[in-house]
XYZ file of C-alpha atoms in Angstrom:
667
model
C -3.090 -32.245 -68.820
C -0.449 -29.827 -70.080
C 1.429 -28.143 -67.282
C 2.210 -25.202 -69.500
C -1.413 -24.694 -70.470
C -2.723 -25.024 -66.956
C 0.073 -23.342 -65.087
C -1.307 -21.944 -61.853
C -0.410 -18.562 -60.488
C 2.750 -18.942 -58.409
C 2.351 -19.163 -54.647
C 4.401 -15.991 -54.201
C 2.085 -14.089 -56.568
C -0.970 -15.458 -54.760
C 0.465 -14.318 -51.442
C 1.261 -10.898 -52.891
C -2.355 -10.458 -54.010
C -3.707 -11.676 -50.686
C -1.515 -9.246 -48.762
C -2.635 -6.397 -51.020
C -6.390 -6.973 -50.828
C -6.928 -9.137 -47.736
C -5.775 -7.603 -44.455
C -5.956 -10.994 -42.718
C -3.194 -12.346 -44.996
C -0.733 -9.492 -44.452
C 1.433 -11.188 -41.830
C 5.130 -11.254 -40.976
C 7.431 -13.954 -42.371
C 9.504 -14.884 -39.349
C 12.247 -17.489 -39.113
C 14.301 -19.222 -36.448
C 13.358 -19.297 -32.773
C 10.681 -16.621 -33.151
C 8.861 -18.652 -35.796
C 8.939 -21.730 -33.552
C 7.609 -19.791 -30.546
C 4.741 -18.274 -32.524
C 3.932 -21.636 -34.114
C 3.747 -23.162 -30.624
C 1.549 -20.301 -29.370
C -0.881 -20.768 -32.273
C -1.016 -24.523 -31.622
C -1.650 -23.832 -27.920
C -4.479 -21.462 -28.897
C -6.133 -24.270 -30.880
C -5.582 -26.786 -28.090
C -7.293 -24.434 -25.611
C -10.290 -24.075 -27.933
C -10.470 -27.822 -28.553
C -10.216 -28.562 -24.832
C -13.060 -26.215 -23.917
C -15.071 -27.446 -26.884
C -14.750 -31.062 -25.780
C -14.899 -30.744 -21.983
C -17.137 -27.693 -21.699
C -16.748 -23.943 -22.025
C -15.401 -21.860 -19.165
C -17.624 -19.162 -17.684
C -18.401 -16.386 -20.156
C -15.821 -13.819 -18.996
C -12.997 -16.361 -18.714
C -13.654 -18.062 -22.064
C -13.822 -14.745 -23.910
C -10.893 -12.975 -22.251
C -8.537 -15.933 -22.699
C -9.625 -16.217 -26.340
C -9.101 -12.474 -26.761
C -5.728 -12.584 -24.995
C -4.415 -15.245 -27.370
C -5.721 -13.334 -30.398
C -4.471 -9.852 -29.469
C -0.987 -10.925 -28.392
C -0.493 -13.025 -31.543
C -1.836 -10.275 -33.804
C 0.762 -7.812 -32.503
C 3.496 -10.354 -33.159
C 2.288 -11.416 -36.604
C 0.680 -8.333 -38.172
C 2.900 -5.300 -38.865
C 1.669 -1.838 -37.931
C 2.328 -0.617 -41.483
C 1.716 -2.812 -44.531
C 4.856 -1.848 -46.435
C 7.463 -2.601 -43.833
C 10.035 -5.307 -43.174
C 8.312 -8.532 -42.230
C 11.275 -10.585 -41.066
C 11.483 -9.069 -37.579
C 9.272 -7.769 -34.753
C 9.890 -4.171 -33.616
C 10.187 -3.422 -29.905
C 6.865 -1.619 -29.639
C 4.971 -4.714 -30.779
C 6.513 -6.681 -27.921
C 5.205 -3.947 -25.613
C 1.721 -4.220 -27.143
C 1.841 -7.992 -26.797
C 2.670 -7.711 -23.082
C -0.074 -5.129 -22.567
C -2.569 -7.423 -24.324
C -1.637 -10.293 -22.007
C -1.851 -8.068 -18.902
C -5.233 -6.608 -19.916
C -6.817 -9.958 -20.783
C -5.311 -11.724 -17.760
C -6.955 -9.117 -15.511
C -10.279 -10.948 -15.680
C -9.023 -14.465 -14.820
C -6.838 -13.097 -12.004
C -9.607 -10.971 -10.466
C -12.676 -12.919 -11.515
C -14.391 -13.327 -8.128
C -14.207 -9.646 -7.207
C -15.141 -8.429 -10.688
C -18.347 -10.472 -11.008
C -19.548 -9.171 -7.629
C -18.699 -5.559 -8.438
C -21.443 -2.975 -9.020
C -21.512 0.729 -9.745
C -18.444 2.791 -10.557
C -15.040 1.281 -11.268
C -11.684 2.248 -9.672
C -8.783 3.928 -11.469
C -6.875 0.725 -12.189
C -9.896 -0.727 -13.985
C -10.308 2.524 -15.915
C -6.755 2.072 -17.178
C -7.234 -1.616 -17.954
C -10.546 -1.020 -19.735
C -9.222 1.969 -21.662
C -6.195 -0.051 -22.768
C -8.468 -2.921 -23.831
C -10.441 -0.612 -26.140
C -7.284 0.838 -27.706
C -5.667 -2.572 -28.156
C -8.783 -4.003 -29.806
C -9.018 -1.025 -32.178
C -5.358 -1.342 -33.180
C -5.577 -5.129 -33.580
C -8.663 -4.766 -35.776
C -6.935 -2.121 -37.893
C -4.009 -4.454 -38.519
C -5.794 -7.777 -38.938
C -9.134 -6.727 -40.421
C -8.712 -3.318 -42.002
C -9.347 0.360 -41.453
C -13.120 0.509 -42.245
C -14.298 -1.373 -39.139
C -11.890 0.601 -36.935
C -13.190 3.926 -38.234
C -16.803 2.851 -37.688
C -16.002 1.768 -34.107
C -14.274 5.095 -33.387
C -17.272 7.024 -34.737
C -19.578 5.030 -32.484
C -17.372 5.644 -29.441
C -17.458 9.354 -30.247
C -21.245 9.186 -30.576
C -21.519 7.540 -27.148
C -19.485 10.314 -25.479
C -20.906 13.291 -27.397
C -24.599 12.379 -27.298
C -25.872 15.597 -25.628
C -24.153 17.767 -28.230
C -25.656 15.999 -31.261
C -28.669 17.842 -32.720
C -31.996 16.318 -33.717
C -33.419 12.884 -33.127
C -29.996 11.264 -32.723
C -29.223 13.161 -29.508
C -29.010 11.167 -26.263
C -28.012 11.771 -22.673
C -24.454 10.627 -23.319
C -22.116 8.305 -21.462
C -19.310 9.407 -19.195
C -15.855 8.022 -19.920
C -16.161 5.773 -16.876
C -19.559 4.439 -17.992
C -18.261 3.815 -21.477
C -15.162 1.921 -20.329
C -17.150 -0.114 -17.842
C -19.731 -1.187 -20.436
C -17.055 -1.938 -23.032
C -14.835 -4.265 -20.966
C -16.485 -5.058 -17.641
C -19.855 -6.243 -18.937
C -20.936 -8.567 -21.741
C -22.422 -5.659 -23.689
C -19.217 -4.504 -25.386
C -15.920 -6.120 -26.369
C -16.788 -9.253 -24.398
C -20.257 -9.419 -25.919
C -22.093 -11.858 -28.149
C -19.854 -11.482 -31.237
C -16.721 -12.478 -29.280
C -18.663 -15.246 -27.556
C -19.504 -16.774 -30.950
C -15.888 -16.343 -32.093
C -14.586 -18.101 -28.976
C -16.917 -21.070 -29.414
C -18.612 -21.929 -32.718
C -16.510 -20.022 -35.220
C -13.072 -21.073 -34.019
C -13.963 -24.758 -34.113
C -15.392 -24.528 -37.621
C -12.336 -22.636 -38.840
C -10.258 -25.431 -37.320
C -12.428 -27.951 -39.158
C -11.674 -26.102 -42.402
C -7.946 -26.126 -41.635
C -7.989 -29.903 -41.159
C -9.895 -30.318 -44.424
C -7.260 -28.255 -46.234
C -4.533 -30.601 -44.976
C -6.244 -33.485 -46.777
C -5.883 -31.649 -50.101
C -9.623 -31.064 -50.422
C -9.092 -27.725 -52.214
C -7.307 -29.402 -55.134
C -9.939 -32.120 -55.114
C -12.680 -29.487 -55.428
C -10.907 -28.228 -58.574
C -10.655 -31.736 -60.051
C -14.296 -32.436 -59.227
C -15.365 -29.153 -60.825
C -13.318 -29.875 -63.970
C -14.771 -33.361 -64.330
C -18.356 -32.101 -63.964
C -18.202 -28.816 -65.887
C -15.006 -28.865 -67.947
C -16.418 -30.229 -71.200
C -19.489 -28.006 -71.213
C -19.887 -24.841 -73.255
C -17.703 -22.218 -71.621
C -16.300 -24.932 -69.351
C -13.555 -22.911 -67.607
C -16.062 -20.354 -66.294
C -18.312 -23.115 -65.015
C -15.325 -24.751 -63.340
C -14.737 -21.452 -61.508
C -18.366 -21.321 -60.374
C -18.513 -24.931 -59.203
C -15.108 -24.893 -57.515
C -15.723 -21.556 -55.776
C -19.080 -22.737 -54.466
C -17.373 -25.796 -52.947
C -14.386 -23.863 -51.584
C -16.726 -21.241 -50.171
C -18.167 -23.831 -47.804
C -14.864 -23.900 -45.901
C -13.493 -20.409 -46.678
C -14.407 -17.290 -44.727
C -13.011 -14.775 -47.212
C -14.201 -13.724 -50.663
C -10.731 -12.414 -51.483
C -8.906 -15.576 -50.365
C -11.367 -17.702 -52.308
C -10.861 -15.533 -55.415
C -7.074 -15.737 -55.281
C -6.735 -19.450 -54.505
C -9.357 -20.727 -56.960
C -8.799 -17.954 -59.477
C -5.078 -18.692 -59.752
C -6.123 -21.705 -61.805
C -9.490 -20.774 -63.349
C -8.815 -17.207 -64.566
C -5.768 -18.068 -66.743
C -7.736 -21.033 -68.089
C -10.718 -18.837 -68.995
C -8.469 -16.319 -70.729
C -6.678 -19.048 -72.666
C -9.971 -20.345 -74.076
C -11.177 -16.904 -75.148
C -12.959 -15.166 -72.288
C -12.279 -11.437 -72.049
C -10.029 -10.624 -69.112
C -12.575 -8.365 -67.397
C -15.256 -11.045 -67.735
C -12.949 -13.866 -66.600
C -11.994 -11.989 -63.432
C -15.624 -11.087 -62.813
C -16.793 -14.714 -63.016
C -14.287 -15.801 -60.388
C -14.938 -12.806 -58.098
C -18.724 -13.253 -58.261
C -18.523 -17.011 -57.680
C -16.025 -16.662 -54.823
C -18.160 -14.018 -53.137
C -21.127 -16.355 -53.422
C -19.191 -18.886 -51.385
C -19.941 -16.729 -48.336
C -23.690 -17.350 -48.677
C -23.309 -21.069 -49.379
C -24.375 -23.420 -46.564
C -23.222 -25.100 -44.432
C -20.654 -22.581 -43.096
C -21.590 -19.341 -44.921
C -18.311 -17.654 -44.087
C -18.969 -18.374 -40.387
C -21.780 -15.793 -40.381
C -24.353 -18.540 -39.861
C -23.034 -19.064 -36.343
C -23.332 -15.381 -35.531
C -26.867 -15.430 -36.890
C -27.770 -18.118 -34.352
C -27.302 -15.538 -31.597
C -28.350 -12.398 -33.449
C -31.508 -13.769 -35.108
C -32.399 -16.211 -32.337
C -32.782 -19.082 -34.808
C -31.411 -22.602 -34.797
C -28.469 -23.311 -37.069
C -30.533 -25.733 -39.115
C -33.250 -23.127 -39.814
C -30.589 -20.649 -40.957
C -28.822 -23.137 -43.249
C -32.155 -24.338 -44.632
C -33.255 -20.773 -45.340
C -30.009 -20.058 -47.198
C -30.249 -23.026 -49.594
C -32.636 -21.691 -52.266
C -31.116 -18.160 -52.405
C -27.653 -19.737 -52.769
C -28.907 -22.039 -55.556
C -30.417 -19.053 -57.358
C -27.240 -17.014 -56.918
C -25.006 -19.631 -58.503
C -27.655 -20.585 -61.069
C -27.697 -16.957 -62.212
C -23.912 -16.843 -62.675
C -23.898 -20.274 -64.362
C -26.639 -19.261 -66.830
C -24.960 -15.942 -67.652
C -21.598 -17.538 -68.327
C -23.313 -20.156 -70.485
C -25.073 -17.504 -72.567
C -21.876 -15.447 -72.835
C -20.040 -18.548 -74.058
C -22.786 -19.275 -76.607
C -22.775 -15.651 -77.739
C -19.032 -15.621 -78.315
C -18.667 -19.227 -79.493
C -16.475 -20.451 -76.621
C -16.116 -24.185 -76.129
C -15.202 -26.448 -73.244
C -12.006 -28.328 -72.466
C -10.807 -31.273 -74.504
C -11.055 -34.832 -73.180
C -7.296 -34.868 -72.546
C -7.666 -31.972 -70.122
C -10.352 -33.637 -67.998
C -9.359 -35.842 -65.036
C -10.514 -39.428 -65.409
C -13.538 -40.619 -63.452
C -11.275 -43.050 -61.648
C -9.049 -40.200 -60.458
C -12.036 -38.197 -59.211
C -13.834 -41.096 -57.541
C -10.619 -42.184 -55.837
C -10.825 -39.190 -53.482
C -14.593 -38.832 -53.167
C -14.209 -39.744 -49.492
C -12.813 -36.240 -48.851
C -16.379 -34.925 -49.046
C -17.583 -37.182 -46.233
C -16.624 -34.794 -43.366
C -18.791 -32.045 -44.902
C -21.675 -34.508 -45.251
C -21.073 -35.589 -41.649
C -21.225 -31.984 -40.388
C -24.557 -31.419 -42.143
C -25.928 -34.699 -40.745
C -24.866 -33.937 -37.168
C -26.447 -30.495 -37.311
C -29.606 -31.927 -38.865
C -30.105 -34.471 -36.071
C -29.701 -31.779 -33.417
C -26.099 -32.187 -32.261
C -24.796 -28.919 -30.775
C -22.766 -26.697 -33.104
C -19.551 -27.185 -31.092
C -19.962 -30.962 -31.022
C -20.725 -31.057 -34.736
C -17.492 -29.184 -35.475
C -15.450 -31.521 -33.269
C -17.041 -34.591 -34.850
C -16.288 -33.040 -38.238
C -12.602 -32.678 -37.323
C -12.533 -36.281 -36.120
C -14.237 -37.450 -39.330
C -11.685 -35.525 -41.399
C -8.777 -37.227 -39.639
C -10.382 -40.664 -40.106
C -11.203 -40.295 -43.827
C -7.767 -38.825 -44.502
C -6.268 -42.210 -43.596
C -7.882 -43.923 -46.596
C -5.128 -42.803 -49.006
C -1.457 -42.088 -48.443
C -1.484 -38.681 -50.201
C -4.520 -37.436 -48.222
C -3.317 -38.730 -44.846
C -3.076 -36.248 -41.965
C 0.269 -37.181 -40.461
C 1.516 -35.893 -37.100
C 3.289 -32.876 -38.709
C 0.148 -32.097 -40.748
C -1.942 -32.378 -37.577
C 0.058 -29.641 -35.892
C 0.092 -27.530 -39.062
C -3.718 -27.749 -39.096
C -3.832 -26.573 -35.466
C -1.506 -23.680 -36.349
C -3.396 -22.692 -39.510
C -6.779 -22.865 -37.814
C -5.621 -20.511 -35.057
C -3.960 -18.197 -37.574
C -7.217 -17.944 -39.551
C -9.154 -17.200 -36.363
C -7.031 -14.163 -35.411
C -8.754 -11.788 -37.810
C -12.174 -13.105 -36.818
C -11.430 -12.581 -33.108
C -10.257 -9.007 -33.743
C -13.277 -8.294 -35.948
C -15.793 -9.645 -33.448
C -14.169 -7.836 -30.516
C -14.183 -4.557 -32.435
C -17.734 -5.146 -33.627
C -18.667 -5.686 -29.978
C -17.796 -2.018 -29.393
C -20.287 -1.025 -32.097
C -22.981 -3.326 -30.724
C -22.344 -2.055 -27.192
C -22.781 1.587 -28.181
C -25.978 0.806 -30.064
C -27.329 -1.041 -27.018
C -26.449 1.741 -24.555
C -27.690 4.646 -26.701
C -30.645 3.128 -28.572
C -29.025 4.213 -31.840
C -30.243 1.162 -33.766
C -33.900 2.053 -33.266
C -33.215 5.683 -34.159
C -31.431 4.711 -37.371
C -34.217 2.331 -38.315
C -36.974 4.852 -37.666
C -35.083 7.574 -39.538
C -34.799 5.454 -42.718
C -38.489 4.532 -42.517
C -39.355 8.195 -41.915
C -37.298 9.399 -44.891
C -38.968 6.791 -47.094
C -42.365 7.916 -45.753
C -41.786 11.559 -46.687
C -40.975 10.549 -50.276
C -43.513 7.750 -50.755
C -47.177 8.289 -51.554
C -48.300 4.801 -50.500
C -47.263 2.272 -47.838
C -46.097 -0.121 -50.573
C -43.701 2.470 -52.003
C -42.511 3.355 -48.493
C -41.744 -0.330 -47.911
C -39.727 -0.625 -51.125
C -37.854 2.647 -50.517
C -36.921 1.550 -46.994
C -35.556 -1.709 -48.395
C -33.573 0.227 -51.022
C -32.124 2.550 -48.368
C -31.239 -0.456 -46.212
C -29.572 -2.130 -49.194
C -27.442 0.943 -49.914
C -26.499 1.263 -46.233
C -25.510 -2.415 -46.043
C -23.349 -2.206 -49.172
C -21.568 0.945 -47.981
C -20.798 -0.259 -44.462
C -19.926 -3.732 -45.778
C -17.156 -2.448 -48.042
C -13.741 -3.730 -47.051
C -14.945 -5.857 -44.116
C -14.582 -9.655 -43.795
C -17.720 -11.776 -43.634
C -18.081 -11.996 -39.851
C -17.511 -8.294 -39.170
C -19.631 -7.448 -42.186
C -22.652 -9.268 -40.826
C -22.277 -7.899 -37.294
C -22.091 -4.305 -38.535
C -24.944 -4.567 -41.035
C -27.201 -6.375 -38.570
C -26.489 -3.697 -35.959
C -26.766 -0.583 -38.123
C -28.969 -1.443 -41.122
C -31.224 -4.231 -39.833
C -33.344 -2.073 -37.446
C -34.838 -0.238 -40.445
C -36.444 -3.432 -41.751
C -37.642 -4.465 -38.299
C -39.099 -0.978 -37.823
C -41.340 -1.617 -40.842
C -43.212 -4.218 -38.809
C -44.136 -1.513 -36.305
C -44.730 1.369 -38.733
C -46.488 -0.431 -41.595
C -48.991 -3.244 -41.762
C -46.410 -5.887 -42.686
C -44.935 -8.927 -40.969
C -41.376 -9.445 -42.185
C -39.802 -12.510 -40.503
C -36.758 -11.666 -38.397
C -34.638 -14.246 -40.233
C -35.603 -12.739 -43.614
C -34.490 -9.310 -42.373
C -31.137 -10.701 -41.188
C -30.574 -12.510 -44.495
C -31.392 -9.292 -46.399
C -28.665 -7.198 -44.770
C -26.225 -10.129 -44.794
C -26.584 -10.582 -48.565
C -26.039 -6.926 -49.365
C -23.110 -6.661 -46.983
C -21.497 -9.600 -48.798
C -22.022 -8.251 -52.337
C -20.017 -5.176 -51.317
C -17.012 -7.346 -52.220
C -17.989 -7.126 -55.896
C -19.719 -3.735 -55.942
C -17.585 -0.833 -57.222
C -15.903 1.348 -56.152
C -14.573 -0.839 -53.278
C -14.928 -4.325 -54.768
C -12.075 -6.157 -53.057
C -12.786 -9.589 -54.570
C -13.016 -8.097 -58.065
C -9.850 -6.053 -57.529
C -7.999 -9.183 -56.385
C -9.198 -10.980 -59.524
C -7.700 -8.259 -61.732
C -4.306 -9.026 -60.201
C -4.590 -12.408 -61.926
C -6.550 -11.484 -65.057
C -4.753 -8.226 -65.865
C -8.142 -6.551 -66.316
C -9.443 -3.173 -65.196
C -10.691 -3.143 -61.569
C -13.835 -1.040 -62.045
C -14.917 -2.844 -65.226
C -14.262 -6.206 -63.608
C -16.288 -5.123 -60.579
C -19.112 -3.939 -62.830
C -19.150 -7.256 -64.674
C -19.098 -9.154 -61.372
C -22.044 -7.148 -60.035
C -23.929 -7.859 -63.277
C -23.198 -11.589 -63.035
C -24.346 -11.589 -59.417
C -27.614 -9.842 -60.279
C -29.493 -12.538 -58.327
C -27.911 -11.247 -55.123
C -29.470 -7.837 -55.797
C -32.936 -9.230 -56.532
C -33.513 -12.325 -54.405
C -33.285 -10.520 -51.000
C -36.230 -8.299 -51.969
C -38.186 -11.367 -52.938
C -37.652 -13.280 -49.710
C -38.428 -10.242 -47.569
C -41.688 -9.618 -49.430
C -42.558 -13.316 -49.496
C -40.426 -15.667 -47.368
C -41.327 -18.808 -49.347
C -37.840 -18.736 -50.852
C -36.440 -19.075 -47.315
C -38.706 -22.075 -46.657
C -40.448 -20.167 -43.858
C -44.070 -21.202 -43.151
C -44.388 -22.877 -46.556
C -45.324 -26.304 -47.883
C -42.925 -28.339 -50.004
C -45.177 -27.829 -53.034
C -45.030 -24.051 -52.611
C -41.252 -24.156 -52.136
C -40.622 -26.322 -55.217
C -42.928 -24.198 -57.361
C -41.214 -20.992 -56.184
C -37.800 -22.508 -56.942
C -38.934 -23.614 -60.415
C -40.366 -20.216 -61.364
C -37.370 -18.401 -59.848
C -34.913 -20.427 -61.964
C -36.974 -19.649 -65.072
C -36.812 -16.025 -63.964
C -33.018 -16.199 -63.694
C -32.843 -17.605 -67.255
C -34.869 -14.660 -68.570
C -32.925 -12.059 -66.560
C -29.601 -13.580 -67.609
C -30.630 -13.464 -71.265
C -31.575 -9.826 -70.873
C -28.335 -8.928 -69.132
C -26.090 -10.772 -71.620
C -28.095 -9.882 -74.743
C -28.339 -13.451 -76.001
C -30.827 -16.311 -75.710
C -31.057 -18.637 -78.690
C -29.787 -15.706 -80.706
C -28.601 -12.156 -80.163
C -31.524 -10.097 -78.889
C -32.321 -6.427 -79.399
C -32.525 -3.856 -76.614
C -36.326 -3.974 -76.278
C -36.207 -7.783 -76.137
C -33.647 -7.506 -73.370
C -35.914 -5.182 -71.371
C -38.853 -7.575 -71.835
C -36.715 -10.545 -70.787
C -35.608 -8.815 -67.567
C -39.203 -7.800 -66.766
C -40.333 -11.381 -67.371
C -37.641 -12.668 -65.047
C -38.650 -10.312 -62.249
C -42.281 -11.414 -62.551
C -41.250 -15.063 -62.315
C -38.897 -14.578 -59.369
C -41.495 -12.775 -57.276
C -43.329 -15.660 -55.522
C -46.954 -14.640 -56.097
C -49.659 -16.343 -58.174
C -50.600 -13.596 -60.613
C -47.015 -12.469 -61.297
C -45.948 -16.093 -61.843
C -48.776 -16.665 -64.328
C -48.022 -13.527 -66.357
C -44.288 -14.211 -66.210
C -44.713 -17.834 -67.315
C -46.828 -16.833 -70.334
C -44.303 -14.161 -71.363
C -41.427 -16.599 -70.858
C -43.087 -19.258 -73.045
C -43.849 -16.728 -75.812
C -40.269 -15.401 -75.849
C -38.810 -18.890 -75.726
C -40.853 -20.008 -78.748
C -40.072 -16.790 -80.624
C -36.347 -17.156 -79.892
C -36.288 -20.771 -80.997
C -38.207 -20.140 -84.204
C -36.218 -17.067 -85.272
C -32.790 -18.247 -84.227
C -30.098 -17.952 -86.868
C -28.029 -21.091 -87.307
C -25.002 -18.973 -88.128
C -25.554 -16.576 -85.246
C -22.871 -18.102 -83.022
C -20.248 -17.867 -85.737
C -21.238 -14.306 -86.559
C -20.943 -13.393 -82.894
C -17.369 -14.663 -82.882
C -16.561 -12.492 -85.878
C -18.187 -9.465 -84.262
C -16.268 -10.024 -81.021
C -12.975 -10.436 -82.878
C -13.597 -7.269 -84.884
C -14.449 -5.326 -81.732
């Protein structure tokens, strides 16, 4: 393979893009003694989490405050207060914030016995400690996660305090400052609530598992595997991006990071073989975003869903399989049709890794298979993660270049903890939002208000149902903009989810709770490719040289399945494998894939030949009928699909591909 042809984006350029679009990557570059101290602190953080994962968690308050103390103090040392500032030193005020973070979080372990027996009002010293905890969490989230979640948390805090002065149905009795501080830091309803609990247990260990996998070189192996499977096919480079991003997404918790790391190779390759720069960037952004909905890890949101939806991990992962298949099938089909339309070919044989090279490292996939197996047989989530780490270390020993040596072992501990910092800050900050919703009943009010608005517009219950889903979708996309996967899901499930659940009370429907959670999760995720704030698409343009809005528009078009499938599984949960037979599930999957073929043809404007505008409309309508899992719609859709397929095949022009190339070149 030619190094010049396949030259990856330089590591410095990748880091520059990550720092620009991914708040979690914007860290200081320290050297000397400071770097050693912080490295040791990160390793110690991982050792603490491993110890409690193996020998048993501490009591809730101790586990969460120690986890939070590690995260906050390290965030103030590693993340600068202002993005564009010198990153080779730590200013004095960040040392102060670090000390305050340690003091605040140590307050619980040092005073545990008296605090757990305490009732009623809190004394002045606890007011100060609790108030500081809120401010420190907000500032840490701003630095490590981004401004959107911090602004939302501040608005919710304001709502909690100003309840009596808010007009209309959103008014409430209000919380005093003392009540607010007490609920936020001295109960498990705020900062120390369920989101942080999941971060301090499940999520950290799975992020550590991902860090150990990275040390084996599994990311590069995913690329080689994708090239060997998809490289020779029509439009091979785009399909490599899809396949590789789907694999990387299983261990990555960030759409932006996935876009930059995988896209540094795939986007230049797509451009070299003829893909337009806006389309090339869009393929990578859409595929990388889809990695967040790909089991088994789903950007760590699956572990939050265990607590929020009250479902087992296996039920959540199982429910996510068919929607994820349809998502990536949609992108795959669209890129195939685009390649056929424009006459793009695959890679040459010389550019494809040999089967021997690929099979030599197939063992690197075993830890992922092991994780899935352990979860399937009912091993606890924490144990499964630990067994996965152990399996990774064992399989790494098979080859010298994949071996996790002692230095790599400690680097994995450091990288796992570093990755967890943003998640800890996001979950702590999201705990503030959840706490306010719990104390004020805001979630129910928001849900009822969306249903009520839909009811005033709609003339029938069916239209009211669809309008409520549309309003929930828009809400999820807006509040999901600029937030990482974990924070994204917590916010959408707190603010937007109640509207769907309210439908069960207001209309004669029975939407499964898991379907409702998956609905808001999907639309929160696609915010990363939905203009105007499409962070994954914007990061892709840094590699492709394309236009951000056009790239985002193309990415949203490629990911059309993500905008359709959630409606389908809410209206009929067969696609989530809920209360369905295997025959029903397989039939729904078959018709849905046919539907994605028809929709993709309509969106691209090509099937066996270029198709006219009215044919495109008919193709999209056919696809929607096939995707909706209902007998009559499937029958009509299947007949229309067969008629269009025959018509396309019979009237195809043998020279159409060549003419398309000429048209594209002339344009």
